[in-house]
CSV table of C-alpha atoms and ligand atoms in Angstrom, one decimal:
chain,number,residue,atom,x,y,z
A,1,MET,CA,84.1,91.8,84.5
A,2,ARG,CA,86.5,90.5,82.4
A,3,VAL,CA,85.5,86.3,82.5
A,4,LEU,CA,89.1,84.1,82.0
A,5,VAL,CA,88.5,80.6,81.0
A,6,THR,CA,91.4,78.2,81.8
A,7,ALA,CA,91.6,74.7,80.8
A,8,ASP,CA,91.8,73.5,84.2
A,9,TYR,CA,92.8,74.2,87.7
A,10,ARG,CA,96.8,73.8,87.6
A,11,THR,CA,96.1,76.8,85.1
A,12,LEU,CA,94.0,78.8,87.1
A,13,SER,CA,96.4,78.9,90.0
A,14,GLN,CA,98.6,79.8,88.0
A,15,THR,CA,96.9,82.4,86.1
A,16,ALA,CA,96.4,83.9,89.3
A,17,ALA,CA,99.5,84.0,90.5
A,18,GLU,CA,101.0,85.1,87.9
A,19,LEU,CA,98.9,88.5,88.4
A,20,ILE,CA,99.3,88.8,91.9
A,21,VAL,CA,102.9,88.4,91.1
A,22,LYS,CA,102.6,91.6,88.7
A,23,ALA,CA,101.0,93.1,91.4
A,24,VAL,CA,103.0,93.3,93.8
A,25,ARG,CA,106.1,94.1,91.4
A,26,GLY,CA,104.2,97.5,90.3
A,27,LYS,CA,103.3,99.0,93.6
A,28,ALA,CA,105.8,98.5,96.5
A,29,GLY,CA,104.0,98.0,99.7
A,30,LEU,CA,101.1,96.6,97.8
A,31,VAL,CA,98.0,95.7,100.1
A,32,LEU,CA,96.2,92.1,98.9
A,33,GLY,CA,93.0,90.6,100.4
A,34,LEU,CA,93.6,87.3,101.0
A,35,PRO,CA,91.3,83.6,100.9
A,36,THR,CA,91.4,80.4,102.5
A,37,GLY,CA,89.5,77.3,101.0
A,38,ARG,CA,90.2,74.8,98.7
A,39,THR,CA,90.5,76.7,95.7
A,40,PRO,CA,93.6,79.2,96.1
A,41,VAL,CA,95.8,75.9,98.0
A,42,GLY,CA,97.3,75.5,93.9
A,43,MET,CA,98.0,79.4,93.8
A,44,TYR,CA,99.5,79.7,96.9
A,45,ASP,CA,101.8,76.8,95.7
A,46,GLU,CA,102.8,78.7,93.1
A,47,LEU,CA,103.3,81.7,94.8
A,48,VAL,CA,106.0,79.9,97.0
A,49,ARG,CA,107.2,78.4,93.9
A,50,LEU,CA,108.4,81.6,92.3
A,51,HIS,CA,109.8,83.1,95.5
A,52,ARG,CA,111.7,79.5,96.0
A,53,ASN,CA,112.6,79.5,92.3
A,54,GLN,CA,112.7,83.0,91.0
A,55,SER,CA,113.5,84.7,94.2
A,56,HIS,CA,110.5,87.1,93.9
A,57,ASP,CA,110.2,89.5,97.1
A,58,PHE,CA,107.1,89.2,99.6
A,59,SER,CA,109.2,91.5,101.7
A,60,ARG,CA,107.1,94.8,101.4
A,61,ILE,CA,103.6,93.6,101.1
A,62,ARG,CA,100.5,94.1,103.5
A,63,THR,CA,98.3,91.5,103.7
A,64,PHE,CA,94.4,91.3,105.3
A,65,ASN,CA,93.2,88.0,105.2
A,66,LEU,CA,88.9,88.5,104.8
A,67,ASP,CA,87.6,85.8,107.8
A,68,GLU,CA,88.6,83.8,110.5
A,69,TYR,CA,86.2,81.1,112.3
A,70,ALA,CA,85.2,82.5,115.7
A,71,GLY,CA,86.2,81.2,118.9
A,72,LEU,CA,89.8,79.6,117.2
A,73,HIS,CA,92.9,80.4,118.5
A,74,ALA,CA,95.5,81.3,116.1
A,75,GLY,CA,97.0,78.0,116.4
A,76,ASP,CA,93.9,76.0,116.3
A,77,PRO,CA,95.3,73.3,113.1
A,78,ASN,CA,91.9,73.7,111.7
A,79,SER,CA,92.0,77.9,112.0
A,80,PHE,CA,92.5,80.1,109.0
A,81,ASP,CA,95.3,81.6,110.5
A,82,THR,CA,97.1,78.1,110.5
A,83,TYR,CA,95.6,77.8,106.4
A,84,MET,CA,98.3,80.4,106.0
A,85,HIS,CA,101.0,79.9,107.8
A,86,ARG,CA,100.8,76.6,106.1
A,87,HIS,CA,100.3,77.2,102.8
A,88,PHE,CA,101.4,80.7,102.4
A,89,PHE,CA,103.1,82.6,105.0
A,90,ASP,CA,105.7,80.6,106.1
A,91,HIS,CA,107.4,79.7,103.0
A,92,VAL,CA,107.5,83.5,101.8
A,93,ASN,CA,109.8,86.3,102.8
A,94,ILE,CA,106.4,88.1,104.4
A,95,PRO,CA,107.0,90.0,107.7
A,96,PRO,CA,104.5,88.4,110.2
A,97,GLU,CA,104.2,91.6,111.1
A,98,ASN,CA,102.8,92.9,107.6
A,99,THR,CA,99.7,89.9,108.1
A,100,HIS,CA,96.6,90.0,109.6
A,101,ILE,CA,94.1,87.6,110.2
A,102,PRO,CA,90.4,89.0,112.2
A,103,HIS,CA,90.6,86.6,114.7
A,104,GLU,CA,88.4,90.3,116.4
A,105,VAL,CA,86.6,92.9,114.6
A,106,ALA,CA,87.6,96.0,116.5
A,107,ASN,CA,90.4,97.4,114.2
A,108,TYR,CA,90.0,95.7,111.1
A,109,GLU,CA,88.4,97.8,109.3
A,110,ALA,CA,90.1,100.4,110.8
A,111,ALA,CA,93.7,98.7,110.2
A,112,ILE,CA,92.7,98.6,106.4
A,113,ARG,CA,92.2,102.0,105.7
A,114,ASP,CA,96.0,102.7,107.8
A,115,ALA,CA,97.1,100.9,104.8
A,116,GLY,CA,96.1,102.5,101.8
A,117,GLY,CA,93.0,100.6,101.6
A,118,ILE,CA,92.8,96.7,99.4
A,119,ASP,CA,94.9,97.1,96.0
A,120,LEU,CA,94.0,93.7,95.0
A,121,LEU,CA,91.5,91.4,96.7
A,122,ILE,CA,91.4,87.4,96.0
A,123,VAL,CA,88.3,85.1,96.5
A,124,GLY,CA,86.4,82.4,96.1
A,125,ILE,CA,82.9,81.9,95.4
A,126,GLY,CA,80.9,79.0,98.0
A,127,THR,CA,78.3,76.4,96.2
A,128,ASN,CA,75.1,79.0,98.1
A,129,GLY,CA,77.0,81.9,96.4
A,130,HIS,CA,79.1,83.0,100.2
A,131,ILE,CA,82.3,84.9,98.6
A,132,ALA,CA,84.4,85.1,102.1
A,133,PHE,CA,81.7,83.9,104.8
A,134,ASN,CA,79.5,87.0,103.0
A,135,GLU,CA,76.2,84.1,103.4
A,136,PRO,CA,73.0,84.7,101.5
A,137,GLY,CA,70.9,87.4,102.8
A,138,SER,CA,74.1,89.6,103.5
A,139,SER,CA,73.4,92.9,103.2
A,140,PHE,CA,75.8,94.7,99.9
A,141,THR,CA,76.9,97.6,102.4
A,142,SER,CA,77.8,95.1,105.3
A,143,ARG,CA,81.4,95.6,107.3
A,144,THR,CA,83.5,93.6,108.9
A,145,ARG,CA,81.7,91.5,111.4
A,146,THR,CA,80.5,88.1,113.6
A,147,VAL,CA,78.1,86.1,111.4
A,148,ASN,CA,76.4,82.6,111.8
A,149,LEU,CA,77.4,80.2,109.2
A,150,ALA,CA,75.2,78.5,106.9
A,151,PRO,CA,74.4,75.3,107.2
A,152,GLU,CA,75.5,74.5,104.1
A,153,THR,CA,78.5,76.2,105.0
A,154,VAL,CA,79.0,74.5,107.9
A,155,ALA,CA,78.4,70.6,106.6
A,156,ASN,CA,81.2,71.5,103.8
A,157,ALA,CA,83.2,72.2,106.3
A,158,THR,CA,83.0,69.2,108.9
A,159,LYS,CA,85.3,66.7,106.7
A,160,GLN,CA,88.4,69.5,107.5
A,161,PHE,CA,87.2,69.6,110.9
A,162,GLY,CA,87.1,65.7,111.6
A,163,ASN,CA,86.0,65.1,114.9
A,164,ASN,CA,86.2,68.1,116.3
A,165,ALA,CA,82.9,70.2,115.4
A,166,VAL,CA,82.5,73.1,113.4
A,167,PRO,CA,82.1,76.9,114.4
A,168,LYS,CA,78.7,78.2,114.0
A,169,GLN,CA,80.4,81.7,113.8
A,170,ALA,CA,83.2,83.9,111.8
A,171,ILE,CA,84.0,87.2,111.9
A,172,THR,CA,84.7,88.4,107.9
A,173,MET,CA,85.0,91.1,105.8
A,174,GLY,CA,81.3,92.6,104.8
A,175,ILE,CA,80.8,93.0,101.3
A,176,GLY,CA,80.9,96.6,101.7
A,177,THR,CA,84.7,96.1,102.9
A,178,ILE,CA,85.0,93.4,99.7
A,179,LEU,CA,83.4,95.9,97.3
A,180,GLU,CA,86.0,98.5,98.2
A,181,SER,CA,89.3,97.2,96.9
A,182,ARG,CA,90.0,98.4,93.8
A,183,HIS,CA,91.0,95.1,91.9
A,184,ILE,CA,89.1,92.0,92.7
A,185,LEU,CA,90.1,88.5,91.4
A,186,LEU,CA,86.7,85.9,91.7
A,187,LEU,CA,88.3,82.1,91.3
A,188,ALA,CA,85.9,78.8,91.0
A,189,SER,CA,87.2,75.5,89.7
A,190,GLY,CA,84.9,72.3,89.2
A,191,THR,CA,81.6,71.5,88.7
A,192,ALA,CA,80.2,71.8,92.1
A,193,LYS,CA,80.5,75.5,91.2
A,194,ALA,CA,79.0,75.8,87.6
A,195,ASP,CA,76.0,76.8,88.7
A,196,ILE,CA,76.6,79.3,91.1
A,197,VAL,CA,79.1,80.7,88.8
A,198,ARG,CA,76.4,81.5,86.1
A,199,ARG,CA,73.9,82.7,88.4
A,200,ALA,CA,76.7,85.2,90.2
A,201,LEU,CA,78.3,86.5,86.8
A,202,HIS,CA,74.8,86.8,84.9
A,203,GLY,CA,71.9,86.5,86.8
A,204,PRO,CA,70.0,88.9,89.0
A,205,ILE,CA,71.9,91.2,91.3
A,206,THR,CA,70.5,90.4,94.3
A,207,GLU,CA,71.7,89.4,97.7
A,208,SER,CA,70.3,86.3,97.7
A,209,VAL,CA,72.9,85.7,95.9
A,210,PRO,CA,76.2,87.6,97.8
A,211,ALA,CA,78.6,87.0,95.0
A,212,SER,CA,76.4,88.6,92.7
A,213,ALA,CA,77.2,92.1,93.9
A,214,LEU,CA,80.5,91.7,92.4
A,215,GLN,CA,78.7,92.6,89.1
A,216,GLN,CA,79.3,96.3,89.9
A,217,HIS,CA,82.4,96.6,91.2
A,218,PRO,CA,84.8,97.7,87.7
A,219,ASN,CA,87.7,96.0,88.4
A,220,VAL,CA,86.9,92.5,89.1
A,221,ILE,CA,88.5,89.4,87.0
A,222,ALA,CA,86.9,86.0,87.2
A,223,ILE,CA,89.3,82.8,86.6
A,224,LEU,CA,87.7,79.8,86.3
A,225,ASP,CA,88.0,76.4,85.0
A,226,GLU,CA,86.1,75.1,82.1
A,227,GLU,CA,84.8,73.2,84.5
A,228,ALA,CA,82.9,76.1,86.8
A,229,LYS,CA,82.3,77.6,83.4
A,230,SER,CA,80.5,74.5,82.2
A,231,ARG,CA,76.9,75.6,82.5
A,232,GLY,CA,77.5,79.1,81.4
B,1,PGA,P1,86.6,76.2,98.8
B,1,PGA,O1,85.2,77.5,99.3
B,1,PGA,O2,87.7,77.0,98.1
B,1,PGA,O3,87.3,75.9,99.6
B,1,PGA,O4,85.2,75.9,97.7
B,1,PGA,C1,85.1,79.1,98.7
B,1,PGA,C2,84.8,79.4,99.4
B,1,PGA,O5,83.4,78.4,100.4
B,1,PGA,O6,84.5,80.9,99.8
């Protein structure tokens, strides 16, 4: 695994966006695996800026999001579908039919296969080590499925949901699905992630730290800001 340490969140976001744009330029019809959450917001802002200021073209990419809350319809303000429109899809020239969000388990893996597999997947890390919604204990061979969210994950989402209840289940790509991607970018920012980043990158490879599975993948770049790197 290559580790890039950036001075701050802004540089982390720019570095991730530059690597994505380079990959998009390098292959017509690039297939991306895309994350949601707080961490990638700056990366999407930068991709939108590159589209606006430098006419960067996203018309041929295909995208598969990593996960979605179970039971939230696409237009729900808290759905990841809404997040993707707000932060990325509505501001660039990606055809809607090229985007995929796992509202249902059925056919998601087949759709990824039909697209030729994921070329570049971007993923964050939860404070409990989850990647996408693969919570601790998830099998490294797991595929797209419905999962129960860990109490810590539900607690972390409560602020965003305001008065609405946080769903207790989600649909997520599996760790096996993620590991089949040709290239992976892992993003982590802030001191709250420092301890789990150290365990994921340098600790034992174990299903109790789902992100440690990435140590087994040949093409991972971890982009960390100084704070996320601060514990080693
Ligand atoms: P965050 O979430 O980017 O909001 O910290 C990361 C994750 O839980 O995967």
